[in-house]
PDB file of C-alpha atoms in Angstrom:
ATOM      1  CA  UNK F  10      29.647  -2.482 -69.980  1.00 33.00           C
ATOM      2  CA  UNK F  11      29.034  -3.269 -66.385  1.00 41.00           C
ATOM      3  CA  UNK F  12      30.851  -0.586 -64.381  1.00 46.00           C
ATOM      4  CA  UNK F  13      30.746   2.383 -66.746  1.00 46.00           C
ATOM      5  CA  UNK F  14      34.292   2.048 -68.120  1.00 47.00           C
ATOM      6  CA  UNK F  15      35.076   1.922 -71.847  1.00 50.00           C
ATOM      7  CA  UNK F  16      34.226  -1.804 -71.940  1.00 49.00           C
ATOM      8  CA  UNK F  17      37.830  -2.952 -72.237  1.00 52.00           C
ATOM      9  CA  UNK F  18      39.362  -1.825 -68.947  1.00 52.00           C
ATOM     10  CA  UNK F  19      38.152  -4.703 -66.780  1.00 49.00           C
ATOM     11  CA  UNK F  20      37.888  -8.362 -67.696  1.00 49.00           C
ATOM     12  CA  UNK F  21      34.365  -8.402 -66.293  1.00 48.00           C
ATOM     13  CA  UNK F  22      33.296  -5.506 -68.536  1.00 47.00           C
ATOM     14  CA  UNK F  23      34.315  -7.049 -71.859  1.00 50.00           C
ATOM     15  CA  UNK F  24      31.328  -8.008 -73.935  1.00 50.00           C
ATOM     16  CA  UNK F  25      30.951 -11.753 -74.049  1.00 52.00           C
ATOM     17  CA  UNK F  26      27.782 -12.538 -75.928  1.00 54.00           C
ATOM     18  CA  UNK F  27      27.417 -16.270 -76.451  1.00 56.00           C
ATOM     19  CA  UNK F  28      25.822 -17.911 -79.495  1.00 56.00           C
ATOM     20  CA  UNK F  29      22.712 -19.892 -78.611  1.00 58.00           C
ATOM     21  CA  UNK F  30      23.426 -23.540 -77.855  1.00 60.00           C
ATOM     22  CA  UNK F  31      27.045 -22.990 -76.869  1.00 63.00           C
ATOM     23  CA  UNK F  32      28.084 -25.426 -74.132  1.00 63.00           C
ATOM     24  CA  UNK F  33      29.288 -24.031 -70.820  1.00 62.00           C
ATOM     25  CA  UNK F  34      33.131 -24.134 -70.764  1.00 62.00           C
ATOM     26  CA  UNK F  35      34.656 -26.290 -68.019  1.00 63.00           C
ATOM     27  CA  UNK F  36      36.662 -23.311 -66.702  1.00 59.00           C
ATOM     28  CA  UNK F  37      33.619 -21.001 -66.496  1.00 59.00           C
ATOM     29  CA  UNK F  38      33.269 -19.659 -62.913  1.00 55.00           C
ATOM     30  CA  UNK F  39      30.590 -21.527 -61.009  1.00 54.00           C
ATOM     31  CA  UNK F  40      29.287 -18.281 -59.513  1.00 50.00           C
ATOM     32  CA  UNK F  41      28.712 -16.761 -62.940  1.00 54.00           C
ATOM     33  CA  UNK F  42      25.442 -17.675 -64.628  1.00 57.00           C
ATOM     34  CA  UNK F  43      25.822 -19.175 -68.094  1.00 56.00           C
ATOM     35  CA  UNK F  44      23.821 -17.072 -70.576  1.00 56.00           C
ATOM     36  CA  UNK F  45      21.062 -18.311 -72.838  1.00 52.00           C
ATOM     37  CA  UNK F  46      20.099 -17.276 -76.376  1.00 47.00           C
ATOM     38  CA  UNK F  47      23.017 -14.906 -76.908  1.00 52.00           C
ATOM     39  CA  UNK F  48      22.625 -13.068 -73.599  1.00 53.00           C
ATOM     40  CA  UNK F  49      25.655 -11.759 -71.772  1.00 55.00           C
ATOM     41  CA  UNK F  50      26.592 -13.424 -68.496  1.00 57.00           C
ATOM     42  CA  UNK F  51      25.422 -11.678 -65.365  1.00 73.00           C
ATOM     43  CA  UNK F  52      27.949 -10.614 -62.762  1.00 82.00           C
ATOM     44  CA  UNK F  53      27.321 -10.841 -59.029  1.00 88.00           C
ATOM     45  CA  UNK F  54      27.714  -7.462 -57.276  1.00 91.00           C
ATOM     46  CA  UNK F  55      30.062  -7.452 -54.297  1.00 94.00           C
ATOM     47  CA  UNK F  56      31.421  -4.936 -51.820  1.00 96.00           C
ATOM     48  CA  UNK F  57      35.078  -5.153 -50.901  1.00 96.00           C
ATOM     49  CA  UNK F  58      36.259  -4.677 -47.330  1.00 95.00           C
ATOM     50  CA  UNK F  59      39.873  -3.828 -46.565  1.00 92.00           C
ATOM     51  CA  UNK F  60      41.373  -3.114 -43.181  1.00 86.00           C
ATOM     52  CA  UNK F  61      44.864  -1.977 -42.376  1.00 79.00           C
ATOM     53  CA  UNK F  62      46.858  -1.024 -39.332  1.00 71.00           C
ATOM     54  CA  UNK F  63      48.011   2.586 -39.144  1.00 64.00           C
ATOM     55  CA  UNK F  64      51.763   2.185 -39.834  1.00 60.00           C
ATOM     56  CA  UNK F  65      51.278   0.221 -43.058  1.00 63.00           C
ATOM     57  CA  UNK F  66      47.700   1.068 -43.956  1.00 62.00           C
ATOM     58  CA  UNK F  67      48.318   2.129 -47.552  1.00 65.00           C
ATOM     59  CA  UNK F  68      50.394  -0.867 -48.641  1.00 75.00           C
ATOM     60  CA  UNK F  69      48.126  -3.303 -46.789  1.00 78.00           C
ATOM     61  CA  UNK F  70      44.951  -1.888 -48.300  1.00 83.00           C
ATOM     62  CA  UNK F  71      46.379  -1.832 -51.833  1.00 87.00           C
ATOM     63  CA  UNK F  72      47.475  -5.464 -51.560  1.00 89.00           C
ATOM     64  CA  UNK F  73      44.079  -6.489 -50.197  1.00 92.00           C
ATOM     65  CA  UNK F  74      42.271  -4.614 -52.996  1.00 92.00           C
ATOM     66  CA  UNK F  75      44.387  -6.351 -55.651  1.00 93.00           C
ATOM     67  CA  UNK F  76      43.712  -9.778 -54.157  1.00 93.00           C
ATOM     68  CA  UNK F  77      39.975  -9.164 -53.812  1.00 95.00           C
ATOM     69  CA  UNK F  78      39.759  -7.753 -57.357  1.00 93.00           C
ATOM     70  CA  UNK F  79      41.579 -10.820 -58.733  1.00 93.00           C
ATOM     71  CA  UNK F  80      39.094 -13.037 -56.879  1.00 93.00           C
ATOM     72  CA  UNK F  81      36.198 -11.085 -58.397  1.00 92.00           C
ATOM     73  CA  UNK F  82      37.576 -11.592 -61.916  1.00 89.00           C
ATOM     74  CA  UNK F  83      38.035 -15.332 -61.286  1.00 89.00           C
ATOM     75  CA  UNK F  84      34.595 -15.910 -59.820  1.00 88.00           C
ATOM     76  CA  UNK F  85      32.247 -13.697 -61.834  1.00 86.00           C
ATOM     77  CA  UNK F  86      31.764 -10.939 -59.266  1.00 90.00           C
ATOM     78  CA  UNK F  87      31.699  -7.218 -59.925  1.00 89.00           C
ATOM     79  CA  UNK F  88      33.180  -4.973 -57.255  1.00 92.00           C
ATOM     80  CA  UNK F  89      30.554  -2.226 -56.932  1.00 91.00           C
ATOM     81  CA  UNK F  90      32.158  -0.498 -53.965  1.00 93.00           C
ATOM     82  CA  UNK F  91      34.789  -0.551 -51.260  1.00 94.00           C
ATOM     83  CA  UNK F  92      34.852   0.105 -47.542  1.00 93.00           C
ATOM     84  CA  UNK F  93      38.206   0.727 -45.937  1.00 89.00           C
ATOM     85  CA  UNK F  94      38.998   0.791 -42.237  1.00 84.00           C
ATOM     86  CA  UNK F  95      42.241   1.774 -40.566  1.00 75.00           C
ATOM     87  CA  UNK F  96      42.675   0.334 -37.099  1.00 69.00           C
ATOM     88  CA  UNK F  97      43.941   2.632 -34.394  1.00 59.00           C
ATOM     89  CA  UNK F  98      46.600   0.965 -32.244  1.00 55.00           C
ATOM     90  CA  UNK F  99      45.186  -0.701 -29.176  1.00 51.00           C
ATOM     91  CA  UNK F 100      41.503  -0.446 -30.095  1.00 50.00           C
ATOM     92  CA  UNK F 101      40.940  -3.547 -32.222  1.00 50.00           C
ATOM     93  CA  UNK F 102      37.693  -1.885 -33.304  1.00 54.00           C
ATOM     94  CA  UNK F 103      36.510  -1.337 -36.844  1.00 64.00           C
ATOM     95  CA  UNK F 104      32.774  -1.116 -36.272  1.00 79.00           C
ATOM     96  CA  UNK F 105      32.124   1.983 -38.428  1.00 85.00           C
ATOM     97  CA  UNK F 106      33.189   0.227 -41.618  1.00 89.00           C
ATOM     98  CA  UNK F 107      31.305  -2.949 -40.751  1.00 92.00           C
ATOM     99  CA  UNK F 108      28.145  -0.957 -40.007  1.00 93.00           C
ATOM    100  CA  UNK F 109      28.512   0.793 -43.365  1.00 94.00           C
ATOM    101  CA  UNK F 110      28.697  -2.603 -45.090  1.00 95.00           C
ATOM    102  CA  UNK F 111      25.489  -3.726 -43.363  1.00 95.00           C
ATOM    103  CA  UNK F 112      23.726  -0.533 -44.452  1.00 95.00           C
ATOM    104  CA  UNK F 113      24.856  -0.971 -48.053  1.00 94.00           C
ATOM    105  CA  UNK F 114      23.821  -4.645 -48.143  1.00 94.00           C
ATOM    106  CA  UNK F 115      20.451  -3.769 -46.633  1.00 94.00           C
ATOM    107  CA  UNK F 116      19.954  -1.123 -49.350  1.00 92.00           C
ATOM    108  CA  UNK F 117      20.445  -3.803 -52.018  1.00 90.00           C
ATOM    109  CA  UNK F 118      23.734  -2.486 -53.397  1.00 91.00           C
ATOM    110  CA  UNK F 119      25.250  -5.983 -53.087  1.00 91.00           C
ATOM    111  CA  UNK F 120      24.694  -9.235 -51.200  1.00 92.00           C
ATOM    112  CA  UNK F 121      28.333 -10.329 -51.066  1.00 95.00           C
ATOM    113  CA  UNK F 122      31.018  -8.789 -48.853  1.00 96.00           C
ATOM    114  CA  UNK F 123      34.456  -9.816 -50.089  1.00 96.00           C
ATOM    115  CA  UNK F 124      37.274  -9.847 -47.547  1.00 95.00           C
ATOM    116  CA  UNK F 125      40.765 -11.215 -48.040  1.00 93.00           C
ATOM    117  CA  UNK F 126      40.788 -13.146 -44.753  1.00 90.00           C
ATOM    118  CA  UNK F 127      38.189 -13.436 -41.999  1.00 86.00           C
ATOM    119  CA  UNK F 128      40.565 -11.932 -39.431  1.00 85.00           C
ATOM    120  CA  UNK F 129      40.261  -8.625 -41.344  1.00 87.00           C
ATOM    121  CA  UNK F 130      36.713  -8.363 -39.982  1.00 88.00           C
ATOM    122  CA  UNK F 131      37.998  -8.210 -36.418  1.00 84.00           C
ATOM    123  CA  UNK F 132      40.263  -9.801 -33.876  1.00 79.00           C
ATOM    124  CA  UNK F 133      37.610 -11.245 -31.583  1.00 82.00           C
ATOM    125  CA  UNK F 134      35.636 -14.224 -32.858  1.00 85.00           C
ATOM    126  CA  UNK F 135      32.428 -13.466 -30.905  1.00 88.00           C
ATOM    127  CA  UNK F 136      31.783  -9.992 -32.337  1.00 87.00           C
ATOM    128  CA  UNK F 137      32.806 -11.136 -35.830  1.00 88.00           C
ATOM    129  CA  UNK F 138      30.400 -14.077 -35.691  1.00 91.00           C
ATOM    130  CA  UNK F 139      27.660 -11.713 -34.482  1.00 92.00           C
ATOM    131  CA  UNK F 140      28.334  -9.341 -37.382  1.00 93.00           C
ATOM    132  CA  UNK F 141      28.261 -12.231 -39.886  1.00 94.00           C
ATOM    133  CA  UNK F 142      24.909 -13.361 -38.424  1.00 94.00           C
ATOM    134  CA  UNK F 143      23.521  -9.831 -38.876  1.00 95.00           C
ATOM    135  CA  UNK F 144      24.790  -9.774 -42.477  1.00 95.00           C
ATOM    136  CA  UNK F 145      23.193 -13.143 -43.201  1.00 94.00           C
ATOM    137  CA  UNK F 146      19.968 -11.901 -41.608  1.00 95.00           C
ATOM    138  CA  UNK F 147      19.937  -9.186 -44.279  1.00 94.00           C
ATOM    139  CA  UNK F 148      20.380 -11.778 -47.033  1.00 93.00           C
ATOM    140  CA  UNK F 149      24.120 -11.187 -47.426  1.00 94.00           C
ATOM    141  CA  UNK F 150      27.173 -13.388 -47.103  1.00 95.00           C
ATOM    142  CA  UNK F 151      30.904 -13.062 -46.603  1.00 95.00           C
ATOM    143  CA  UNK F 152      33.302 -14.354 -49.258  1.00 94.00           C
ATOM    144  CA  UNK F 153      36.852 -14.999 -48.121  1.00 94.00           C
ATOM    145  CA  UNK F 154      39.111 -14.357 -51.094  1.00 92.00           C
ATOM    146  CA  UNK F 155      42.669 -14.961 -49.859  1.00 83.00           C
ATOM    147  CA  UNK F 156      44.937 -17.964 -49.572  1.00 65.00           C
ATOM    148  CA  UNK F 157      42.835 -19.622 -46.874  1.00 52.00           C
ATOM    149  CA  UNK F 158      39.893 -19.667 -49.300  1.00 53.00           C
ATOM    150  CA  UNK F 159      42.066 -21.582 -51.763  1.00 52.00           C
ATOM    151  CA  UNK F 160      43.190 -24.093 -49.128  1.00 45.00           C
ATOM    152  CA  UNK F 161      46.701 -22.664 -48.873  1.00 38.00           C
ATOM    153  CA  UNK F 162      48.171 -22.281 -45.397  1.00 35.00           C
TER     154      UNK F 162
END
């Protein structure tokens, strides 16, 4: 088990020991290390970031969580935590949640911050690029998980 569930709840938690010498399947996620000598594959810890606007915050955040979780299953990541921000009309600011992500990455909880689309990090490119630079300075990275990441417009 990876997350503490019963071992069958999440695809990532199912035991997948591999007999020694087994070739890596062509559909195996690139981000997921192929095990050796019967070891289980290792999952990459990630933090999910969801941001909604006040009128539709619940439905937006649930949809974003589902999309990010599906990405994690496809790519060999384990969602170890979530940070959720709700934007207040007119502010465009979500710095508390972004600061929390930096703190959690710095502590070693995860090195990947998964976000459905980059625009969820903020509306202004300059501050978002500055935040991404700070994250990378801590050894982290942002993974965009939505349609734009798959090349869909």
